[in-house]
């Protein structure tokens, strides 16, 4: 009989029997099978017995015995069980309103942040992928050999598209796509708008929902299709079909009618544009130009292939284009032409020059993703901590369930189902929060148009679903496995210790504190940097100056003359680029060494007009011919970078002209503080034509004269867009950008502190409720406030200390590199951000603990200790 | 012959159930058949027959008698019902009747 202890029938076969057998026959059949097994075991040994058992299991596999009873049984039972789980879960939620609020609030904030981050990132990666024909559309590209190796271009020569219908097989549609910024004039207002010149087939290849009109409107060469935003901007709410507007392309004005309006694209289209125009109406299309010039014009070309077309074959057919191109244009031969699938365009950003998308903006994606993750972690940790603690009130339930016969897996399932309920609420609220609070705020800061589109965007459902699953599992698995691991005897006897003192809770809490510190340091350091930069010396005086653009060279002289005549204008100077914007880069040779320098070509009075500070040498003298021909001023960085001392004899050669350095000016910021100060050379040209005019105004009159300047400008240049601005405003956009980021980070820091506070509060107050008797007894025995606070505070202070060390180290590393990515000039993670962050967190901890100590102080020990 | 049709194995199992009297269940029936008749019958076949007999109303059953060998599972114990006993009797009578009608062996000289 001893053998029975050691040997069991084969498990798998046994399971199989249990699986298929009808429930009311299972017991007898299984019993008989077991009995036979042990009989065989006695007689013939284990191998034979096992074999026989398996044989029996299969011989019982008969129609009358098969019922998949376990499976069916399990299912019917489960619905009841799940219902009861959810009922218990729901009652628990109602019973513990405070903690549930903390959990749900935290999680929904986190979900809201994650949705915003997701939408932002998805907007970049899934752009244009809701096009129904996306798998049939390909972009033509070519590869050519250049100095730095093979380079692939997203544009191809324009005549290629004319060859496509006759040369390539299985092509359904094709279109040229050319993006230009013509001046759009409507009702005496003019704007630069992104216009996409396309073939009419474009509207068949790419499907858009129309608000007004129909997609075929582009068949007419004099019709345009507007986006929703542009139509709203130009015509307001009315139906604009048939309204007139004109576009100025290459100085030529053409009249168009509005033929249609697209529905709001929600930033989800591959191309960024404001209006679609028929390609044939593009002026350069009309002109008869030499063959070679035509091949020199490059634009995007897209084809739509028939279903199941062989892309390799088409690519080999395109070999012919390469040959034609290389005959016509032997100076820049194509190595190879190819096709890029429309959905792959996004993955080729950076690999393809002049592509449809040439910028991914990883920085903001990482920033937002990190913020979302931080907040989510904080909320999740809160929830884990609280749910473990809250479950201490339910230990008896766990014990009783276990004694009655719940399996551990069933208990885990029960806790998880309660979690699912909470997470579901959180996600629901998170969607509302994101849709009505976070997204509008974020769109305002980032000037984006992100929306939660639950009806059309199936990816958001996948995202929300997986978020629900992930949060449920992360928040639920630890508490569920931990709580279900208790021994029922321990629980029911009251021996089971469960509590906030566990190491795990402390670890989570320190992690939370660390996250809070890092996000606070980021926010404070960023705001501090912003503040310092706002007061930073630009290196020149920006007051009382107006910059205006000169659209065409023929306008330069009249514009300059008429503006000089304005009474408030003191001095006028022209320049090729202006300080406050990008300055073109040139190669400079000093001796045989080659350097990259910014090269600013301007009139000789420009440096003085701008009040640049002279450090050594002298400024330009307009009367000296040598100054306007072979002299340059350089900035201090120029000397520092190239290791030169001021009076030096070597000449600087730029564009094969030899210049002599006559003076050194102090460094000044030509671009925003994001960029370092580059070595710069300023040359004075004789009065030629420049792209910009800088006006020096009478002190204090700059802002007031703007209107007058604009009026004169428009009188002089009838067809053009006035882009005048004050010199003080040159960094306006960048400042708005960093202020937006500052807001974003401050918001996330505030949120993370609030979440950490809520979590801590929940933890401390639950802890206090559990140990209130302990504290009351201490009180009775004469403990004073100091002793009590010391006892309660000690643990949290230790955690604070740990978090402070880790957080400081981490933020010193990460926040510094984070700031580096935004500013070349920043104050770094100094004592102020760190100190403030640590101090705020300490304050939060002390006040939270104090609120609980206050509870003890107010508590009457007699009442609490009596209640036993 | 109203409805007492029994197959060969059915008849055998029915008899064994009667013999085992209160102790008849799958394994014991199989064992008994092996001991008495020297014939190995598959346990699943026995189950099928027992179930069929119960459907026909020749045996009745109840659950009982868990043992350690069975991992604490109970047996389904079968016992002969009145109609089962009648069926055995009927079958036996029919056999006897048929037997009696056998012509005598050729070497039997008693009839001359």
CSV table of N, CA, C and O in Angstrom, one decimal, chain A residues 1 4 24-25 27-32 34-36 38-39 55-56 59-60 62, chain B residues 25-27 31 40 42-45 47-48 51 63 68-70 73-76:
chain,number,residue,atom,x,y,z
A,1,UNK,N,0.8,-1.2,0.0
A,1,UNK,CA,0.0,0.0,0.0
A,1,UNK,C,0.9,1.2,0.0
A,1,UNK,O,0.4,2.3,-0.3
A,4,UNK,N,1.2,3.6,-3.1
A,4,UNK,CA,0.2,4.6,-3.4
A,4,UNK,C,0.7,6.0,-3.1
A,4,UNK,O,0.3,7.0,-3.7
A,24,UNK,N,-21.8,14.1,-13.9
A,24,UNK,CA,-22.3,13.1,-13.0
A,24,UNK,C,-21.8,11.7,-13.2
A,24,UNK,O,-22.1,10.8,-12.4
A,25,UNK,N,-21.0,11.5,-14.2
A,25,UNK,CA,-20.3,10.2,-14.4
A,25,UNK,C,-18.9,10.3,-14.0
A,25,UNK,O,-18.2,9.3,-13.9
A,27,UNK,N,-17.2,11.0,-11.3
A,27,UNK,CA,-16.7,10.5,-10.1
A,27,UNK,C,-16.5,9.0,-10.2
A,27,UNK,O,-15.4,8.4,-9.8
A,28,UNK,N,-17.5,8.3,-10.7
A,28,UNK,CA,-17.4,6.8,-10.7
A,28,UNK,C,-16.4,6.4,-11.7
A,28,UNK,O,-15.6,5.5,-11.4
A,29,UNK,N,-16.3,7.1,-12.9
A,29,UNK,CA,-15.4,6.7,-13.9
A,29,UNK,C,-13.9,6.9,-13.4
A,29,UNK,O,-13.1,6.0,-13.5
A,30,UNK,N,-13.7,8.1,-12.9
A,30,UNK,CA,-12.4,8.4,-12.4
A,30,UNK,C,-12.0,7.5,-11.3
A,30,UNK,O,-10.8,7.0,-11.2
A,31,UNK,N,-12.9,7.2,-10.4
A,31,UNK,CA,-12.7,6.3,-9.2
A,31,UNK,C,-12.3,5.0,-9.7
A,31,UNK,O,-11.3,4.4,-9.3
A,32,UNK,N,-13.0,4.4,-10.7
A,32,UNK,CA,-12.7,3.1,-11.2
A,32,UNK,C,-11.4,3.1,-11.9
A,32,UNK,O,-10.6,2.2,-11.7
A,34,UNK,N,-8.8,5.0,-11.3
A,34,UNK,CA,-7.8,5.0,-10.2
A,34,UNK,C,-7.6,3.6,-9.6
A,34,UNK,O,-6.5,3.2,-9.4
A,35,UNK,N,-8.8,3.0,-9.3
A,35,UNK,CA,-8.7,1.7,-8.7
A,35,UNK,C,-8.0,0.7,-9.5
A,35,UNK,O,-7.1,0.0,-9.1
A,36,UNK,N,-8.3,0.8,-10.8
A,36,UNK,CA,-7.6,-0.1,-11.8
A,36,UNK,C,-6.1,0.2,-11.8
A,36,UNK,O,-5.3,-0.7,-11.9
A,38,UNK,N,-4.2,1.4,-9.5
A,38,UNK,CA,-3.5,0.8,-8.3
A,38,UNK,C,-3.4,-0.7,-8.3
A,38,UNK,O,-2.5,-1.3,-7.9
A,39,UNK,N,-4.5,-1.3,-8.9
A,39,UNK,CA,-4.5,-2.8,-9.0
A,39,UNK,C,-3.3,-3.2,-10.0
A,39,UNK,O,-2.6,-4.1,-9.7
A,55,UNK,N,-4.8,4.2,-21.4
A,55,UNK,CA,-5.7,3.4,-22.3
A,55,UNK,C,-7.1,3.5,-21.8
A,55,UNK,O,-8.0,3.7,-22.6
A,56,UNK,N,-7.3,3.4,-20.5
A,56,UNK,CA,-8.7,3.5,-20.0
A,56,UNK,C,-9.3,4.9,-20.2
A,56,UNK,O,-10.5,5.0,-20.6
A,59,UNK,N,-10.4,4.9,-23.6
A,59,UNK,CA,-11.5,4.0,-23.9
A,59,UNK,C,-12.8,4.5,-23.3
A,59,UNK,O,-13.9,4.2,-23.7
A,60,UNK,N,-12.7,5.4,-22.3
A,60,UNK,CA,-13.9,6.0,-21.7
A,60,UNK,C,-14.4,7.2,-22.6
A,60,UNK,O,-15.4,7.8,-22.4
A,62,UNK,N,-16.1,8.2,-24.9
A,62,UNK,CA,-17.3,7.8,-25.7
A,62,UNK,C,-18.3,8.8,-25.7
A,62,UNK,O,-18.4,9.7,-24.8
B,25,UNK,N,-19.9,-2.8,-8.8
B,25,UNK,CA,-19.5,-1.6,-9.4
B,25,UNK,C,-18.5,-1.9,-10.5
B,25,UNK,O,-18.1,-3.1,-10.6
B,26,UNK,N,-18.1,-1.0,-11.3
B,26,UNK,CA,-17.3,-1.2,-12.5
B,26,UNK,C,-16.2,-2.2,-12.3
B,26,UNK,O,-16.2,-3.3,-12.9
B,27,UNK,N,-15.3,-1.9,-11.4
B,27,UNK,CA,-14.1,-2.7,-11.2
B,27,UNK,C,-14.4,-4.1,-10.7
B,27,UNK,O,-13.9,-5.1,-11.2
B,31,UNK,N,-13.6,-7.6,-12.4
B,31,UNK,CA,-12.8,-8.6,-11.7
B,31,UNK,C,-13.5,-10.0,-11.7
B,31,UNK,O,-13.0,-11.0,-11.9
B,40,UNK,N,-11.3,-11.3,-20.1
B,40,UNK,CA,-11.0,-10.0,-19.8
B,40,UNK,C,-11.9,-9.0,-20.5
B,40,UNK,O,-11.9,-9.0,-21.8
B,42,UNK,N,-13.0,-5.0,-21.1
B,42,UNK,CA,-12.5,-3.7,-20.8
B,42,UNK,C,-13.5,-2.9,-19.9
B,42,UNK,O,-14.7,-3.1,-19.9
B,43,UNK,N,-12.9,-2.2,-19.0
B,43,UNK,CA,-13.7,-1.5,-17.9
B,43,UNK,C,-14.7,-0.5,-18.5
B,43,UNK,O,-15.8,-0.4,-18.1
B,44,UNK,N,-14.3,0.1,-19.6
B,44,UNK,CA,-15.2,1.1,-20.2
B,44,UNK,C,-16.4,0.3,-20.8
B,44,UNK,O,-17.5,0.9,-20.8
B,45,UNK,N,-16.2,-0.9,-21.3
B,45,UNK,CA,-17.3,-1.6,-21.9
B,45,UNK,C,-18.3,-2.0,-20.8
B,45,UNK,O,-19.5,-1.9,-20.9
B,47,UNK,N,-18.8,-0.3,-18.1
B,47,UNK,CA,-19.5,0.9,-17.7
B,47,UNK,C,-20.7,1.1,-18.7
B,47,UNK,O,-21.8,1.4,-18.3
B,48,UNK,N,-20.4,1.0,-20.0
B,48,UNK,CA,-21.4,1.2,-21.0
B,48,UNK,C,-22.6,0.2,-20.7
B,48,UNK,O,-23.7,0.7,-20.8
B,51,UNK,N,-24.6,1.1,-17.7
B,51,UNK,CA,-25.5,2.3,-17.9
B,51,UNK,C,-26.7,1.9,-18.7
B,51,UNK,O,-27.8,2.3,-18.5
B,63,UNK,N,-24.9,5.9,-5.1
B,63,UNK,CA,-23.4,6.2,-4.8
B,63,UNK,C,-23.0,5.8,-3.4
B,63,UNK,O,-23.8,6.0,-2.5
B,68,UNK,N,-9.7,4.5,-0.3
B,68,UNK,CA,-8.4,5.2,-0.5
B,68,UNK,C,-7.9,5.0,-1.9
B,68,UNK,O,-7.4,5.9,-2.6
B,69,UNK,N,-8.1,3.8,-2.4
B,69,UNK,CA,-7.6,3.5,-3.8
B,69,UNK,C,-8.2,4.4,-4.8
B,69,UNK,O,-7.6,4.6,-5.8
B,70,UNK,N,-9.4,4.8,-4.5
B,70,UNK,CA,-10.1,5.6,-5.5
B,70,UNK,C,-9.8,7.1,-5.3
B,70,UNK,O,-10.5,8.0,-5.9
B,73,UNK,N,-12.9,8.9,-4.0
B,73,UNK,CA,-14.1,9.0,-4.9
B,73,UNK,C,-15.1,7.9,-4.6
B,73,UNK,O,-14.6,6.8,-4.2
B,74,UNK,N,-16.3,8.2,-4.7
B,74,UNK,CA,-17.3,7.2,-4.4
B,74,UNK,C,-17.5,6.2,-5.6
B,74,UNK,O,-17.2,6.6,-6.7
B,75,UNK,N,-18.0,5.0,-5.2
B,75,UNK,CA,-18.4,4.1,-6.3
B,75,UNK,C,-19.9,4.3,-6.6
B,75,UNK,O,-20.6,4.7,-5.8
B,76,UNK,N,-20.2,3.9,-7.8
B,76,UNK,CA,-21.6,3.7,-8.1
B,76,UNK,C,-22.0,2.2,-8.0
B,76,UNK,O,-21.5,1.4,-8.7
